[in-house]
XYZ file of C-alpha atoms in Angstrom:
680
model
C 102.904 105.052 129.762
C 104.772 108.340 129.358
C 103.410 110.909 126.920
C 105.815 112.172 124.294
C 104.767 115.318 122.495
C 106.622 116.002 119.269
C 106.629 119.772 119.774
C 106.143 120.899 123.391
C 105.993 124.543 122.296
C 102.714 123.881 120.474
C 99.587 123.244 122.491
C 97.788 120.138 121.293
C 98.006 118.880 117.722
C 99.623 120.434 114.659
C 97.023 121.513 112.126
C 98.094 123.040 108.832
C 100.028 122.064 105.749
C 102.007 123.096 102.701
C 101.946 126.834 102.147
C 103.485 128.390 99.046
C 103.370 132.167 99.504
C 106.128 132.655 96.933
C 103.379 132.196 94.338
C 101.663 135.323 95.705
C 104.479 137.742 96.531
C 102.877 140.310 94.229
C 99.610 140.090 96.183
C 100.165 141.241 99.776
C 96.397 141.393 100.193
C 96.181 137.642 99.609
C 99.009 136.914 102.045
C 97.284 139.013 104.706
C 93.955 137.285 104.126
C 95.641 133.851 104.293
C 96.805 134.475 107.851
C 93.327 135.616 108.885
C 91.798 132.464 107.415
C 94.429 130.188 108.936
C 93.691 131.526 112.400
C 89.958 131.146 111.796
C 90.456 127.496 110.752
C 92.595 126.668 113.784
C 95.724 126.253 111.650
C 98.855 126.572 113.751
C 101.575 125.362 111.401
C 102.652 125.588 107.776
C 105.263 123.787 105.715
C 107.212 126.193 103.523
C 109.996 126.044 100.977
C 109.303 122.574 99.593
C 109.675 123.674 95.948
C 111.180 127.139 96.398
C 114.675 126.760 94.958
C 114.121 128.995 91.930
C 112.836 131.742 94.243
C 115.608 131.258 96.793
C 118.261 131.266 94.055
C 116.893 132.594 90.730
C 120.433 132.846 89.364
C 123.339 130.710 90.456
C 125.032 132.189 93.501
C 122.380 134.842 94.160
C 120.655 133.371 97.231
C 118.149 135.407 99.197
C 115.668 134.316 101.851
C 114.337 137.761 102.715
C 110.845 136.983 101.429
C 110.747 133.751 103.438
C 112.053 135.363 106.615
C 109.486 138.147 106.451
C 106.583 135.725 106.040
C 107.940 133.316 108.625
C 108.237 136.151 111.154
C 104.711 137.346 110.465
C 103.292 133.843 110.788
C 105.030 133.346 114.117
C 103.710 136.668 115.402
C 100.250 135.285 114.644
C 100.834 132.005 116.466
C 101.625 129.931 113.362
C 104.781 127.813 113.347
C 106.852 126.689 110.355
C 108.152 123.355 109.154
C 110.938 124.415 106.798
C 111.847 122.261 103.813
C 115.044 121.869 101.880
C 114.023 122.646 98.279
C 115.739 119.673 96.639
C 112.621 117.957 95.295
C 112.692 120.147 92.178
C 115.568 122.045 90.604
C 115.714 125.374 88.746
C 116.413 125.250 85.025
C 119.772 126.982 85.343
C 121.050 124.161 87.541
C 120.216 121.392 85.078
C 121.535 123.465 82.183
C 124.917 123.960 83.813
C 125.131 120.674 85.727
C 123.490 117.949 83.618
C 124.709 115.227 85.991
C 121.997 116.443 88.366
C 119.438 114.903 86.020
C 118.640 111.238 86.439
C 119.170 108.521 83.809
C 116.362 106.088 83.020
C 116.532 102.287 82.942
C 117.957 102.412 79.407
C 120.775 104.644 80.653
C 119.398 107.711 78.830
C 119.694 111.080 80.568
C 116.408 112.798 81.401
C 115.606 116.304 80.285
C 114.955 119.107 82.751
C 111.542 119.134 84.348
C 108.939 117.594 86.646
C 110.036 116.645 90.196
C 112.024 114.029 92.078
C 114.208 113.178 89.095
C 117.606 114.166 90.459
C 120.604 111.870 90.652
C 121.193 111.479 94.359
C 124.854 110.552 93.839
C 125.806 113.414 91.491
C 128.783 115.261 93.085
C 127.859 118.458 91.231
C 124.273 118.342 92.414
C 125.322 117.590 95.974
C 127.602 120.601 95.994
C 124.711 122.888 95.010
C 122.547 121.207 97.657
C 125.277 121.726 100.257
C 125.443 125.438 99.471
C 121.652 125.840 99.575
C 121.057 123.806 102.731
C 123.928 125.472 104.556
C 122.555 128.884 103.722
C 119.083 127.884 104.931
C 120.381 126.586 108.231
C 122.625 129.580 108.799
C 119.655 131.895 108.280
C 116.851 130.044 110.068
C 118.280 127.607 112.629
C 117.073 128.618 116.064
C 114.218 130.774 114.769
C 111.509 130.648 117.484
C 108.880 129.823 114.887
C 110.827 126.918 113.342
C 109.579 123.509 114.462
C 111.542 121.111 112.273
C 113.331 120.490 108.982
C 111.533 118.729 106.146
C 114.152 116.959 104.012
C 113.396 117.234 100.290
C 109.998 115.787 99.300
C 108.690 112.290 98.587
C 112.047 110.767 97.727
C 111.645 108.092 95.087
C 112.825 106.421 91.907
C 116.025 104.922 90.522
C 118.943 106.421 88.629
C 120.967 104.352 86.137
C 123.708 106.875 85.291
C 127.423 106.034 85.280
C 127.928 107.638 88.679
C 125.226 105.434 90.195
C 126.554 102.392 88.340
C 129.975 102.893 89.934
C 128.441 103.543 93.337
C 126.453 100.325 92.956
C 129.619 98.391 92.167
C 131.318 99.810 95.257
C 128.254 99.052 97.391
C 128.287 95.443 96.144
C 132.009 95.105 96.818
C 131.470 96.254 100.390
C 128.441 93.996 100.853
C 130.297 90.917 99.624
C 133.614 91.647 101.382
C 135.319 92.537 98.091
C 135.101 88.852 97.129
C 133.516 88.434 93.691
C 133.162 84.694 94.209
C 131.081 85.375 97.302
C 128.741 87.426 95.130
C 128.689 84.770 92.409
C 127.676 82.146 94.931
C 125.010 84.380 96.492
C 123.543 85.241 93.081
C 123.988 81.666 91.732
C 125.562 83.096 88.584
C 126.825 79.789 87.260
C 123.296 79.291 85.964
C 122.985 80.633 82.407
C 126.759 81.311 82.534
C 126.298 84.675 84.239
C 129.461 84.595 86.366
C 131.368 87.826 86.944
C 135.137 88.152 87.214
C 135.129 91.526 88.930
C 132.688 93.988 90.473
C 133.470 96.410 87.637
C 131.625 94.090 85.229
C 128.311 94.463 87.025
C 125.719 96.863 85.663
C 122.442 97.908 87.204
C 119.508 95.860 85.850
C 119.099 97.925 82.698
C 115.945 97.270 80.726
C 118.122 96.330 77.752
C 120.682 94.474 79.858
C 120.935 91.883 82.634
C 117.683 91.705 84.553
C 117.183 87.966 85.039
C 119.605 87.468 87.932
C 117.240 87.716 90.879
C 119.985 88.511 93.377
C 121.097 91.409 91.184
C 117.551 92.756 90.967
C 117.063 92.563 94.717
C 120.432 94.077 95.562
C 119.742 96.932 93.140
C 116.619 97.805 95.113
C 118.558 97.527 98.350
C 121.249 99.784 96.906
C 118.667 102.301 95.709
C 117.295 102.470 99.242
C 120.837 103.021 100.489
C 121.408 105.727 97.848
C 118.261 107.656 98.754
C 119.077 107.336 102.439
C 122.641 108.453 101.814
C 121.309 111.575 100.074
C 118.850 112.230 102.883
C 121.650 111.840 105.452
C 123.824 114.179 103.397
C 121.165 116.871 103.653
C 120.684 116.307 107.382
C 124.441 116.379 108.018
C 124.691 119.605 106.016
C 121.976 121.261 108.092
C 123.570 120.053 111.325
C 126.977 121.257 110.189
C 125.537 124.728 109.630
C 124.044 124.906 113.115
C 120.562 123.387 112.816
C 119.446 121.491 115.914
C 115.724 121.124 115.196
C 114.315 117.627 114.495
C 114.163 116.263 110.957
C 111.673 114.347 108.875
C 111.009 113.432 105.273
C 107.584 112.634 103.911
C 107.223 108.941 103.163
C 104.463 107.654 100.894
C 101.946 104.891 101.454
C 103.605 101.454 101.289
C 105.933 102.998 98.707
C 107.486 100.331 96.544
C 110.865 101.813 95.587
C 112.571 102.076 98.974
C 112.698 100.105 102.193
C 111.339 102.568 104.731
C 112.310 100.253 107.559
C 115.924 101.022 106.645
C 115.384 104.752 106.117
C 113.488 105.289 109.375
C 116.590 105.085 111.543
C 118.132 108.240 110.088
C 115.321 110.750 110.710
C 113.924 112.001 113.995
C 110.198 111.852 113.256
C 108.215 109.632 110.875
C 105.824 111.404 108.539
C 103.839 110.271 105.520
C 101.421 111.551 102.863
C 97.896 110.136 103.011
C 95.648 110.314 99.950
C 92.771 107.811 100.223
C 90.770 106.943 97.111
C 87.275 107.222 98.528
C 83.764 106.915 97.105
C 84.972 104.568 94.370
C 83.007 101.841 92.610
C 85.101 98.804 93.598
C 85.208 98.946 97.397
C 83.340 100.489 100.275
C 84.587 103.612 101.999
C 85.089 101.499 105.129
C 87.390 99.125 103.229
C 89.390 102.006 101.789
C 89.713 103.477 105.269
C 91.064 100.140 106.525
C 93.811 100.411 103.899
C 94.604 103.855 105.315
C 94.587 102.365 108.804
C 97.120 99.722 107.751
C 99.402 102.439 106.377
C 99.091 104.510 109.537
C 100.033 101.402 111.525
C 103.036 100.807 109.286
C 104.439 104.272 109.912
C 103.416 104.460 113.567
C 105.302 101.237 114.262
C 108.589 102.593 112.899
C 109.172 104.722 115.998
C 106.846 103.440 118.691
C 108.154 105.782 121.372
C 106.749 108.912 119.744
C 103.771 109.966 117.595
C 104.100 110.196 113.823
C 102.959 112.947 111.462
C 100.392 112.893 108.680
C 102.394 115.375 106.620
C 100.008 115.669 103.673
C 96.356 114.976 102.951
C 93.901 116.543 100.545
C 91.175 118.948 101.617
C 88.342 118.112 99.257
C 90.019 116.199 96.428
C 93.183 115.412 94.493
C 93.728 116.107 90.805
C 95.935 113.252 89.622
C 93.694 110.185 89.657
C 91.658 108.849 86.728
C 88.547 110.050 88.590
C 88.940 112.945 91.028
C 85.981 112.993 93.389
C 85.317 115.402 96.205
C 85.119 113.967 99.689
C 81.532 113.737 100.808
C 80.407 115.793 103.830
C 81.873 114.425 107.054
C 84.615 112.416 105.371
C 87.306 115.034 105.910
C 86.860 114.831 109.669
C 86.763 111.035 109.565
C 90.006 110.722 107.582
C 91.762 113.278 109.747
C 90.586 111.775 113.013
C 91.653 108.347 111.791
C 95.217 109.671 111.569
C 94.975 111.023 115.112
C 93.394 107.801 116.360
C 96.198 105.667 114.956
C 98.972 107.753 116.502
C 99.559 110.914 114.474
C 99.996 114.203 116.292
C 99.360 116.206 113.141
C 96.776 116.787 110.443
C 98.487 118.540 107.542
C 97.379 119.268 104.005
C 98.556 119.860 100.531
C 97.886 122.711 100.423
C 96.686 125.857 102.252
C 95.842 128.004 99.219
C 95.058 126.531 95.806
C 97.577 127.286 93.054
C 96.284 129.573 90.320
C 98.102 127.756 87.534
C 100.307 124.817 86.539
C 99.736 121.119 87.092
C 98.208 121.275 90.570
C 95.884 124.235 90.047
C 92.856 121.957 90.571
C 94.254 120.028 93.517
C 92.221 120.523 96.679
C 93.204 123.203 99.195
C 91.870 124.829 102.329
C 91.367 128.142 100.508
C 89.898 127.769 97.032
C 90.180 130.035 94.003
C 87.042 131.804 95.157
C 89.126 133.045 98.059
C 86.460 133.010 100.757
C 85.984 131.344 104.119
C 82.452 130.086 103.461
C 83.171 127.135 101.159
C 82.183 123.659 102.288
C 85.801 122.541 102.423
C 86.961 125.535 104.461
C 84.141 125.115 106.963
C 84.945 121.400 107.370
C 88.632 122.230 107.922
C 87.668 124.871 110.490
C 85.375 122.423 112.289
C 88.193 119.909 112.453
C 90.512 122.598 113.801
C 88.058 123.273 116.621
C 87.638 119.543 117.349
C 91.410 119.032 117.490
C 91.574 121.719 120.157
C 88.780 119.972 122.065
C 90.770 116.724 122.246
C 94.173 118.416 122.601
C 94.947 116.384 125.737
C 95.420 113.316 123.515
C 98.483 114.840 121.827
C 101.674 113.049 122.803
C 99.964 109.835 123.867
C 101.054 106.521 122.378
C 99.696 103.177 121.267
C 100.477 99.958 123.136
C 99.601 97.114 120.784
C 100.428 93.471 121.501
C 99.779 92.085 118.016
C 102.080 92.624 115.037
C 102.240 91.711 111.357
C 105.593 91.246 109.607
C 106.061 93.324 106.465
C 109.574 93.212 104.973
C 110.266 95.318 101.893
C 112.844 92.950 100.437
C 110.462 90.034 100.989
C 107.848 91.986 99.036
C 110.286 92.702 96.202
C 111.522 89.115 96.100
C 108.011 87.648 95.920
C 107.093 89.905 93.029
C 110.321 89.124 91.172
C 110.232 85.364 91.781
C 109.597 83.231 88.719
C 107.004 81.282 90.635
C 103.315 81.106 91.509
C 101.149 83.330 89.299
C 102.072 86.725 87.945
C 98.911 88.535 88.989
C 97.733 86.813 92.170
C 100.715 86.919 94.514
C 99.211 89.920 96.323
C 101.569 90.046 99.284
C 100.342 93.509 100.304
C 96.688 92.491 100.207
C 97.431 89.332 102.164
C 99.026 91.361 104.958
C 96.103 93.783 104.921
C 93.539 91.003 105.074
C 95.078 89.688 108.298
C 95.230 93.208 109.703
C 91.557 93.699 108.847
C 90.556 90.508 110.627
C 92.154 91.638 113.868
C 90.580 95.069 113.437
C 87.136 93.480 113.093
C 87.701 92.052 116.588
C 88.634 95.446 117.995
C 92.346 94.599 118.193
C 94.792 96.910 116.425
C 98.071 95.383 115.160
C 101.395 97.082 114.559
C 103.223 96.541 111.254
C 106.886 95.672 111.794
C 109.873 94.126 110.058
C 111.460 90.800 110.877
C 114.577 92.673 112.019
C 112.796 94.884 114.567
C 112.356 94.276 118.294
C 109.532 91.796 118.979
C 109.646 91.872 122.750
C 106.459 93.947 123.169
C 104.261 91.497 121.266
C 102.292 88.417 122.225
C 101.033 87.554 118.716
C 102.958 87.893 115.452
C 101.629 86.991 112.017
C 104.065 86.579 109.123
C 102.123 85.989 105.912
C 104.164 84.729 102.949
C 107.511 85.189 104.710
C 109.278 83.930 101.598
C 112.673 85.499 102.473
C 114.267 84.634 105.803
C 116.902 87.092 106.961
C 119.839 85.663 108.871
C 118.792 84.549 112.331
C 115.063 85.071 111.841
C 114.319 81.357 112.061
C 115.859 81.233 115.530
C 114.125 84.495 116.426
C 110.760 82.933 115.571
C 111.641 79.807 117.529
C 112.564 81.884 120.583
C 109.361 83.915 120.311
C 107.178 80.797 120.323
C 109.305 78.941 122.846
C 108.828 81.826 125.276
C 105.048 81.775 125.011
C 104.294 83.734 121.839
C 101.603 82.939 119.296
C 103.105 82.931 115.788
C 101.166 82.422 112.571
C 102.592 81.977 109.115
C 101.239 80.863 105.754
C 102.067 79.157 102.495
C 105.279 80.357 100.782
C 107.154 80.771 104.064
C 110.881 80.252 104.484
C 111.612 79.243 100.897
C 114.810 81.303 100.434
C 117.553 83.007 102.419
C 118.446 86.702 102.241
C 120.333 86.096 98.952
C 117.296 84.328 97.420
C 118.964 80.923 97.452
C 116.477 78.126 98.129
C 116.649 76.691 101.633
C 117.677 73.067 101.322
C 116.075 70.297 103.334
C 112.492 71.415 102.975
C 110.356 74.455 103.583
C 110.035 76.377 105.782
C 113.809 76.459 106.212
C 116.168 77.730 108.888
C 114.878 75.277 111.485
C 111.247 76.356 111.172
C 110.033 72.905 110.185
C 110.505 71.919 113.837
C 108.751 75.047 115.096
C 105.694 74.447 112.901
C 105.850 70.660 113.030
C 105.656 70.153 109.264
C 107.322 70.564 105.907
C 105.906 71.829 102.630
C 106.495 69.556 99.652
C 104.648 71.454 96.918
C 102.844 74.724 96.372
C 100.192 74.598 93.675
C 98.845 77.614 91.808
C 95.112 77.642 91.125
C 93.365 79.183 88.167
C 90.501 81.553 89.047
C 88.018 78.894 87.966
C 89.623 76.106 90.026
C 87.574 75.039 93.019
C 88.705 73.601 96.312
C 87.849 74.108 99.969
C 88.965 73.174 103.440
C 86.948 71.712 106.275
C 87.490 73.231 109.694
C 87.745 70.553 112.386
C 85.882 71.140 115.638
C 87.057 70.233 119.135
C 85.494 66.794 118.765
C 87.723 66.113 115.775
C 84.941 66.315 113.192
C 84.455 68.705 110.224
C 82.308 71.664 111.295
C 82.169 73.889 108.190
C 83.949 74.464 104.888
C 85.824 77.488 103.580
C 86.767 78.059 99.926
C 90.400 78.042 98.781
C 91.778 80.342 96.100
C 95.077 81.037 94.332
C 97.476 78.798 96.321
C 97.522 75.515 98.192
C 100.482 73.673 99.658
C 100.909 69.951 100.023
C 102.276 69.373 103.527
C 104.291 66.376 104.696
C 105.935 65.112 107.883
C 103.162 66.755 109.870
C 103.493 66.315 113.616
C 101.422 69.412 114.430
C 97.759 69.212 115.373
C 95.536 69.512 112.296
C 92.866 72.216 112.494
C 91.614 71.963 108.897
C 91.942 69.552 105.969
C 91.532 69.951 102.236
C 88.215 68.747 100.812
C 89.198 68.057 97.218
C 91.730 67.958 94.403
C 94.857 65.834 94.784
C 95.401 67.230 98.288
C 92.028 65.926 99.585
C 92.269 64.899 103.217
C 95.697 66.470 103.702
C 96.364 69.054 106.433
C 95.588 72.650 105.465
C 95.793 74.505 108.797
C 97.868 73.330 111.748
C 98.775 74.291 115.289
C 102.039 73.158 116.837
C 102.859 73.378 120.520
C 106.468 74.523 120.805
C 107.875 75.421 124.192
C 105.374 77.646 125.989
C 103.679 78.926 122.826
C 101.982 77.858 119.612
C 103.005 78.073 115.962
C 100.139 78.143 113.445
C 100.490 77.389 109.752
C 97.883 78.190 107.092
C 98.884 76.245 103.973
C 96.379 77.773 101.562
C 94.825 81.101 100.718
C 91.347 81.530 102.102
C 89.200 84.412 103.283
C 90.390 85.498 106.700
C 86.867 85.869 108.073
C 86.310 82.186 107.236
C 89.072 81.280 109.672
C 88.195 83.821 112.354
C 88.386 81.008 114.904
C 92.165 81.064 114.461
C 92.443 84.714 115.461
C 90.103 84.289 118.394
C 92.158 81.335 119.605
C 95.459 83.217 119.354
C 93.979 86.192 121.211
C 92.628 83.927 123.937
C 95.953 82.121 124.331
C 97.676 85.507 124.535
C 95.207 86.860 127.080
C 94.166 89.760 124.839
C 90.554 90.912 125.155
C 88.536 91.316 121.971
C 85.025 92.298 120.933
C 83.462 91.867 117.510
C 82.785 95.318 116.070
C 79.982 96.277 113.671
C 81.014 96.055 110.013
C 82.706 99.245 108.875
C 83.677 100.435 112.365
C 87.285 100.888 113.504
C 88.574 101.120 117.056
C 91.961 102.580 117.935
C 93.434 103.329 121.341
C 96.025 105.803 122.638
C 97.340 105.760 126.203
C 98.476 108.426 128.654
C 99.959 107.730 132.080
C 96.562 107.997 133.730
C 94.040 107.701 130.906
C 92.991 105.652 127.913
C 91.489 107.168 124.759
C 89.380 104.884 122.562
C 88.612 106.258 119.114
C 85.596 104.834 117.279
C 85.309 105.577 113.560
C 82.267 104.774 111.428
C 83.140 104.240 107.773
C 79.486 103.681 106.869
C 77.035 106.308 105.644
C 74.378 104.987 108.038
C 74.327 105.173 111.854
C 75.875 102.303 113.814
C 75.600 101.239 117.462
C 78.682 99.961 119.306
C 78.208 98.000 122.525
C 80.231 97.787 125.736
C 81.591 101.342 125.639
C 82.110 103.359 128.800
C 83.709 106.721 129.535
C 83.467 110.389 128.626
C 83.091 111.255 124.943
C 85.459 114.205 124.571
C 83.943 115.783 121.457
C 80.519 116.172 123.102
C 81.396 116.011 126.785
C 78.729 113.357 127.327
C 79.082 110.257 129.473
C 78.814 106.925 127.658
C 77.773 103.794 129.498
C 76.926 100.654 127.571
C 76.176 101.694 124.016
C 77.618 104.310 121.679
C 75.703 105.546 118.630
C 77.953 106.679 115.781
C 76.429 108.788 113.042
C 77.305 108.034 109.434
C 81.003 108.919 108.952
C 80.936 109.693 112.665
C 83.804 109.836 115.162
C 83.834 109.425 118.936
C 86.761 109.830 121.345
C 86.002 108.066 124.623
C 88.239 108.752 127.600
C 88.382 106.275 130.474
């Protein structure tokens, strides 16, 4: 496998983060000390300019980057590179005062006041013109600078705008989507129901809170449009930079499983995937190991978007954040564990918000590498410096890639549609958690899945799991059939294949689009269980007899026309004795169907069987331990992460542990919150 470093000019990994020296221009002593501390901590990159518009252009038309150029030059002279941001995440007051269309409208259609961040209208022509001027000036000044690594587009794009400009853009987007045929839209949205038919695209509003918000097709298309709108704005910024001479790669910082936009759509228009990672550790409702598994799932989601190159952990918090109900400091050792988890899962960067803590305003108590005390002997600084040294020790891993053969389908519009469906139970749908639970089960067996969309390339995978694949995009049914027919192992669950891409119910039984033949069954009913309802399934052994029972919660389907082999049957309720888990031989592969919600570790046999059929080796790991692997052309790097506070022993490990230089043969002892990188 060929290595693919993001930035060949930098040795090893990027280590650094957001740096806001414009807050300290009156303190040259602080700026000088910052560079000394960065070098001491092994920091080789900073992200600048994210929220610098009012300093770049304090008065309309008076743009100056002299302060930025001077600091950027000095950083580069000291071996520190720059990721340079367009400053469009927050606007100066003069801009909103003169160009009110730059301010977003809320879901009642009311214009926002100036303030906060990320509240701009991405379709405002006036705002875009000011962005064009600013971005062009930035590119003309800094493109080609030897210290410039890449362009960071805006910051954490998010939210919806309901202004008249966006309403008209939405109407045009709908007209294009439905071939300028309003009857095609009416049929797709089933608007005859409740007499909601439209005569023209001009009649359609966004789903205002005080307007039409019960047409499910409208709601879903609005989210699709909002993704398009944000992407269109992002592309506008990139095109502006390119037009002004910028050739460096681009990114924008995504957020963990962010709900507003479909990142699978946005990914195709940036060069490098990056995301902001803020785990909620040391809480009182889950173990640290479980929270870390959630982080691992997110890393897998973003890694899988561009499998041919590493991703970037653009932001993380040294010490703590300041915006949660309870803001706890990371316990000793956790900073290294979180950071190494990002590296283990495919990131080539560990970056922070931020380098120096702000003296005032809303983020003055947010964690930073350099605290208000301003010294290099704080616990957080010393942990950051230790990590910097360890990243240098394992620098040979930079540019290596993952090569996973298991994937989980995670479609944004499927997620939105499930939540918006007037079905099941309001509070127990839990699509995200269902996907994570399957991911966690594979991880417990030492097998790391990718997280992909139904529209992506599946050719690298031997096992694909598609929990609650409620929405079937065009052609996905045949894609699943081909995957199984050609020897793949495919698992799906209750609530699969109920609707098409327009949310119209598939007629002829579920799952639709020909999948009833693939799975060898149809679903007649899906029943919602109260928390106090009790049912279970009995797992059938190879002799055809019940071997053990597993509890059922939330949902159970009544299956019919079952020709597949039955692996488990319901124990009680009106579905007693009916199939609950099946396996259908289809072509050269197998299609598995789990018709009820149950704990994944209670059906571990299913995952073991799929792995065995696929020829994928697995080993049960100790509870709380993660294993991730990156590959070079001539080496394999296994990362072992211990999310427990106590020591853990992992068996069947062999190679050289890079952090210590010691040979490992047989067993590996991981300290509490410990990390090992084993090369073989």
